[in-house]
Coordinates of C-alpha atoms and ligand atoms in Angstrom, one line a residue:
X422 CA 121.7 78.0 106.9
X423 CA 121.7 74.4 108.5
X424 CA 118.9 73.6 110.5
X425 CA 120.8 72.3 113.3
X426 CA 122.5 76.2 113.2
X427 CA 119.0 76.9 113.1
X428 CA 117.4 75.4 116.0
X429 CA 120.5 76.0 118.2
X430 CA 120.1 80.0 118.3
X431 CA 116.2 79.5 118.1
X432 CA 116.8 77.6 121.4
X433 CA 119.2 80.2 123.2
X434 CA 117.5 83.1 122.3
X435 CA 114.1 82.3 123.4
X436 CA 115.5 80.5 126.7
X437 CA 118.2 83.7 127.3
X438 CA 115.0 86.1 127.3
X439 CA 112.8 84.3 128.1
X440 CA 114.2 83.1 131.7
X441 CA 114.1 87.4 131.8
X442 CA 110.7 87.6 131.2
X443 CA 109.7 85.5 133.6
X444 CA 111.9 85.9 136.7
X445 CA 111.6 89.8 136.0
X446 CA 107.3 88.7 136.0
X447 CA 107.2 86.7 139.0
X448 CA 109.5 89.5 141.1
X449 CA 107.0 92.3 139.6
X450 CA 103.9 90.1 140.7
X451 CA 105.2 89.2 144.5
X452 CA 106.1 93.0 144.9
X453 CA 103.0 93.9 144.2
X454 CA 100.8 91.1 146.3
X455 CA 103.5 92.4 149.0
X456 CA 102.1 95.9 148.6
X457 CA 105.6 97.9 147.7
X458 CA 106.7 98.1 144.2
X459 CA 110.1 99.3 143.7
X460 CA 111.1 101.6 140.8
X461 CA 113.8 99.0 139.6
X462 CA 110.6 96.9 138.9
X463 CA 109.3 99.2 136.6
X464 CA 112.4 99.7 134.6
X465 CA 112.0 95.9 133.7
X466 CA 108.5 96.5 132.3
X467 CA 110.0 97.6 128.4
X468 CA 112.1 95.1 128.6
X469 CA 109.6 92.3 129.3
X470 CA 107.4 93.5 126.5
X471 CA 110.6 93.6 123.9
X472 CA 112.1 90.7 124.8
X473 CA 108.5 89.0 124.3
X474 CA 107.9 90.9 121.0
X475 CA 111.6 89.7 119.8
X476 CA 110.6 86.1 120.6
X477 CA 107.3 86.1 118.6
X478 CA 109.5 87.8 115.8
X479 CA 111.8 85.2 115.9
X480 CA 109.4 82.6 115.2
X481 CA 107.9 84.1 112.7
X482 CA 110.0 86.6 110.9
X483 CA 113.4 85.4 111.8
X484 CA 115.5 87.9 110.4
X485 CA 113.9 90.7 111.5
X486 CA 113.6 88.6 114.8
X487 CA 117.1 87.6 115.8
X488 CA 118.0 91.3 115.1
X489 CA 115.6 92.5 117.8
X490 CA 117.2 90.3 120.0
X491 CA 119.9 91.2 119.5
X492 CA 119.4 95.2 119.9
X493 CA 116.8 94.7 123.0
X494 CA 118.9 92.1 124.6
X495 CA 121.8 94.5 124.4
X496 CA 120.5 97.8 125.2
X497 CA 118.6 95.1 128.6
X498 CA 122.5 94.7 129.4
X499 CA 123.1 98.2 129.3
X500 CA 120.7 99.2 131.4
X501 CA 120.0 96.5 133.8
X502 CA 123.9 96.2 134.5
X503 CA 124.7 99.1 136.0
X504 CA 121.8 99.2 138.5
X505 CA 122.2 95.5 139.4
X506 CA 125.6 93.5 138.5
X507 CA 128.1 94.9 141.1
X508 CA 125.7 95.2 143.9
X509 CA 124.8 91.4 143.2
X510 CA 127.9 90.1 142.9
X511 CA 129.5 91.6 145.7
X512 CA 127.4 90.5 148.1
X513 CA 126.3 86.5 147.6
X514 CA 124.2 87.0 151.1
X515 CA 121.4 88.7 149.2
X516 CA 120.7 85.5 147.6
X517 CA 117.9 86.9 145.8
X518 CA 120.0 89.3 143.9
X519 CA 122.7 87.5 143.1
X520 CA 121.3 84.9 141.7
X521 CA 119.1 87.3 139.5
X522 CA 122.8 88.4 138.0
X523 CA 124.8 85.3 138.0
X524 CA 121.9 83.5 135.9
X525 CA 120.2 86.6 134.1
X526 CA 123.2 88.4 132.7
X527 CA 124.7 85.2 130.9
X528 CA 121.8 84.1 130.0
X529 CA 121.0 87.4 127.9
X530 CA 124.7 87.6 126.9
X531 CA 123.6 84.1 125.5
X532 CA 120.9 85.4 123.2
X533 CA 122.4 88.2 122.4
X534 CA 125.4 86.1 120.8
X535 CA 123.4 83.7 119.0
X536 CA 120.8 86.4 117.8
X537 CA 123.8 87.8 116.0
X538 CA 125.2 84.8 114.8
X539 CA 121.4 83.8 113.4
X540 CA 121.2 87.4 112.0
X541 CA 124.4 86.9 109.9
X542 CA 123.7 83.9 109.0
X543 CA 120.2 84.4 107.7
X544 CA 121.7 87.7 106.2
X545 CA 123.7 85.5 104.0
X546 CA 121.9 82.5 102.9
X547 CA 124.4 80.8 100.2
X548 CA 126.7 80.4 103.0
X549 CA 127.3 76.7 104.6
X550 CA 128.7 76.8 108.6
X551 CA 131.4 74.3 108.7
X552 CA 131.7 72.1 111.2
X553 CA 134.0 73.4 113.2
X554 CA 131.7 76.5 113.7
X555 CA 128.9 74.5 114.9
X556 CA 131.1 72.8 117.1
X557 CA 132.1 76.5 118.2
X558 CA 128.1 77.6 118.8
X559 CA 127.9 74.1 121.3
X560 CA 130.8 75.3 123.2
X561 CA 130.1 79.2 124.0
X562 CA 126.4 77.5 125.1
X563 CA 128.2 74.7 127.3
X564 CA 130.6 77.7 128.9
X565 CA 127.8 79.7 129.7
X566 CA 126.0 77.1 131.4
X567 CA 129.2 76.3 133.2
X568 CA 130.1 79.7 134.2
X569 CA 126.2 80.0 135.3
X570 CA 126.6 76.8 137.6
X571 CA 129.8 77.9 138.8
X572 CA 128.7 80.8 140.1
X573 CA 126.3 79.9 141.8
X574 CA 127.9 77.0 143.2
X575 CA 130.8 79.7 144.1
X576 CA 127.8 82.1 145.5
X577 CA 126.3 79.8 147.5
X578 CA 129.9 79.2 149.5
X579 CA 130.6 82.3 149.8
X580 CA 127.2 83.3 150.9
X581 CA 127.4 81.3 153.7
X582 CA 130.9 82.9 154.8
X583 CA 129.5 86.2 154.6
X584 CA 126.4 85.1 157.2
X585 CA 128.4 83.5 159.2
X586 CA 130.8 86.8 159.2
X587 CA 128.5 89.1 159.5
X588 CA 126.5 87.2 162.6
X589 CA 129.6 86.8 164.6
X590 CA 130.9 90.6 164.4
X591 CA 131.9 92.6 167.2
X592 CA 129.1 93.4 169.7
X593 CA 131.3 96.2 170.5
X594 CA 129.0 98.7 168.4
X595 CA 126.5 100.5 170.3
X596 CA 124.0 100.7 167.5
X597 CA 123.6 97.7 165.2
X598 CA 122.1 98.2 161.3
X599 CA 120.1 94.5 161.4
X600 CA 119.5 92.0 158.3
X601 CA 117.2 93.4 156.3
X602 CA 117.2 96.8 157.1
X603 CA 116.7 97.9 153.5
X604 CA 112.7 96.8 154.0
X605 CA 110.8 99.7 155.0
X606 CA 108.7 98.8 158.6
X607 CA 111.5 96.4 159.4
X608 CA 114.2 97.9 162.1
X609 CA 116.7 100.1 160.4
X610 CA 118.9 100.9 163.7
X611 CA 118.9 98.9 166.5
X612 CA 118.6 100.4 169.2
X613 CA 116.6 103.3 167.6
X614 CA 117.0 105.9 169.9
X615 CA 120.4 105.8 171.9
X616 CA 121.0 107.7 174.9
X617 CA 124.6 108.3 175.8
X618 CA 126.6 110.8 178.2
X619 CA 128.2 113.6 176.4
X620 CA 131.9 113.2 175.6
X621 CA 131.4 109.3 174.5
X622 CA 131.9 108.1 171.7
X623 CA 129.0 105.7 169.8
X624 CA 130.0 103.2 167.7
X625 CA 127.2 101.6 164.8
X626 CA 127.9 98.2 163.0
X627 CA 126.2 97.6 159.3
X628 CA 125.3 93.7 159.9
X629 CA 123.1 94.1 156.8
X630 CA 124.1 92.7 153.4
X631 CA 123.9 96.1 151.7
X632 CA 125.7 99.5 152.0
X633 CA 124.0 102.2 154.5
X634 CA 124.7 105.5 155.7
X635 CA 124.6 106.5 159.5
X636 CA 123.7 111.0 158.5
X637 CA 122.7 114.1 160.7
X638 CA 119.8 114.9 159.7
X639 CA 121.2 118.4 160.5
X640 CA 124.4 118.0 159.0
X641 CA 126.5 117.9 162.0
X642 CA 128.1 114.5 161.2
X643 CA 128.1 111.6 158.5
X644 CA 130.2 108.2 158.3
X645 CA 130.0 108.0 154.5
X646 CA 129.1 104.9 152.7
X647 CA 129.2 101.6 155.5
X648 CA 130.0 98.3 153.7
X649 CA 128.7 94.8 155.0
X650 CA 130.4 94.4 158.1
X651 CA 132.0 97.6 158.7
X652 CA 132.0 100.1 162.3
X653 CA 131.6 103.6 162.5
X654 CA 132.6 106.3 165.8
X655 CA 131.3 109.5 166.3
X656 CA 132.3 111.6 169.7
X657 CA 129.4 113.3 170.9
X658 CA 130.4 116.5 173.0
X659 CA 127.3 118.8 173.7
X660 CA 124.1 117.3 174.8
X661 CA 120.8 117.2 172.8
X662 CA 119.0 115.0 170.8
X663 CA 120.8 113.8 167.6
X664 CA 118.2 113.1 164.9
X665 CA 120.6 110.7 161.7
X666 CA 119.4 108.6 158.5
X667 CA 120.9 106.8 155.4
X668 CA 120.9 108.6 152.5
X669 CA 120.6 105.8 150.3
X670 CA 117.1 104.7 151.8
X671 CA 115.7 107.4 153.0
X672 CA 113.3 105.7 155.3
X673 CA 115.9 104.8 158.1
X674 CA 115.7 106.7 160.6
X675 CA 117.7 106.8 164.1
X676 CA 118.1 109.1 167.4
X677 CA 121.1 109.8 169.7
X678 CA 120.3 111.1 172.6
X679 CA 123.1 112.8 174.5
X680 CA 123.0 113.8 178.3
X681 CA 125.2 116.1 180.2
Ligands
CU1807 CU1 120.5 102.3 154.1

């Protein structure tokens, strides 16, 4: 196998997992000076320590090395993806998150591609790479790069569309779900407790950059999921006090109060 082969997937394999390793590090260490670690965090953890045993392999046993990489960065895809790649990408606002998915996932795609290529190659030895293959290995790196930089070129624009939507919606709603409301001790519903007469309507307005719920905690109403930017009416008839939630984080919580 030419060096030059070599030294290419040597390169993007440690850089693909190795740019996991440590973003996934430095999120898991400001969590925890922060005081709340998330169970997402902890999924991370095996993969750290794989990805970091599949490096040392690399260097030095590289057969056995490259096909690490190339089994922990795919089964990393597999079960990173699902938790984080459409909830990154469709909302550039969270910066934090998409930027995790528009860097991390090509990035192991990355290694996982030239871990296989190095594996085959290293598999059979008496085989010479013609040029025209090497040539192939420098483009798939420079289009990965490119799609990286692209989107977070693209993300950035569009993450500043979304703010700017999201700021200048409707002050129409009643109730408002604020920026950030995901963060436990930060205000989930604004106001929090809501006093209307009975037969009005309220209307709530998710301003945040993620999907929320607005449910009776009884089970008298629920609006369903609430996308970035969306409004949701409910007509309250009899008076009481209307205790709601989101049932994706638990932790909001919300009154209606309803007189006669
Ligand atoms: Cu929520």
């Amino acid at each position: 196998m030419s060096s030059r082969a070599r030294s290419l997937s040597f390169v993007a394999t440690v850089a693909g997992l190795g740019y996991f390793i440590l973003f996934a590090s430095a999120q898991i260490i400001a969590d925890w000076i922060s005081g709340s670690v998330p169970f997402y965090d902890y999924i991370h953890i095996p993969f750290i320590i794989l990805f970091g045993l599949s490096i040392v392999a690399t260097w030095a046993r590289p057969k056995a090395g490259y096909f690490m990489g190339l089994i922990s960065g795919v089964a990393g895809i597999a079960v990173l993806s699902p938790f984080t790649f459409v909830k990154g990408v469709s909302s550039p606002a969270n910066f934090g998150l998409f930027f995790y998915v528009i860097t991390i996932f090509p990035m192991m795609l990355a290694a996982v591609l030239y871990s296989l290529m190095a594996y085959l190659d290293l598999r059979n030895p008496n085989r010479s790479i013609s040029s025209n293959r090497l040539y192939l290995r420098r483009l798939i790196i420079i289009l990965i790069l490119g799609f990286i930089i692209g989107g977070v070129t693209v993300g950035s624009f569009a993450a500043g569309t979304e703010n700017q939507l999201l700021s200048s919606l409707s002050s129409r709603a009643d109730i408002t779900i604020p920026r950030g409301a995901t963060v436990q001790g930060n205000t989930a519903y604004s106001p929090g407790n809501f006093t209307v007469k009975a037969g009005q309507a309220v209307t709530w307005v998710n301003k945040d950059t993620t999907v929320h719920t607005v449910t009776s905690s009884s089970g008298l109403f629920d609006s369903g999921n609430l996308n970035p930017g969306q409004t949701w009416s409910h007509d309250f008839t009899q008076s009481g006090v209307y205790k709601y939630y989101c049932t994706l984080h638990a932790w909001m919580k919300g009154n209606v109060t309803v007189t006669p």
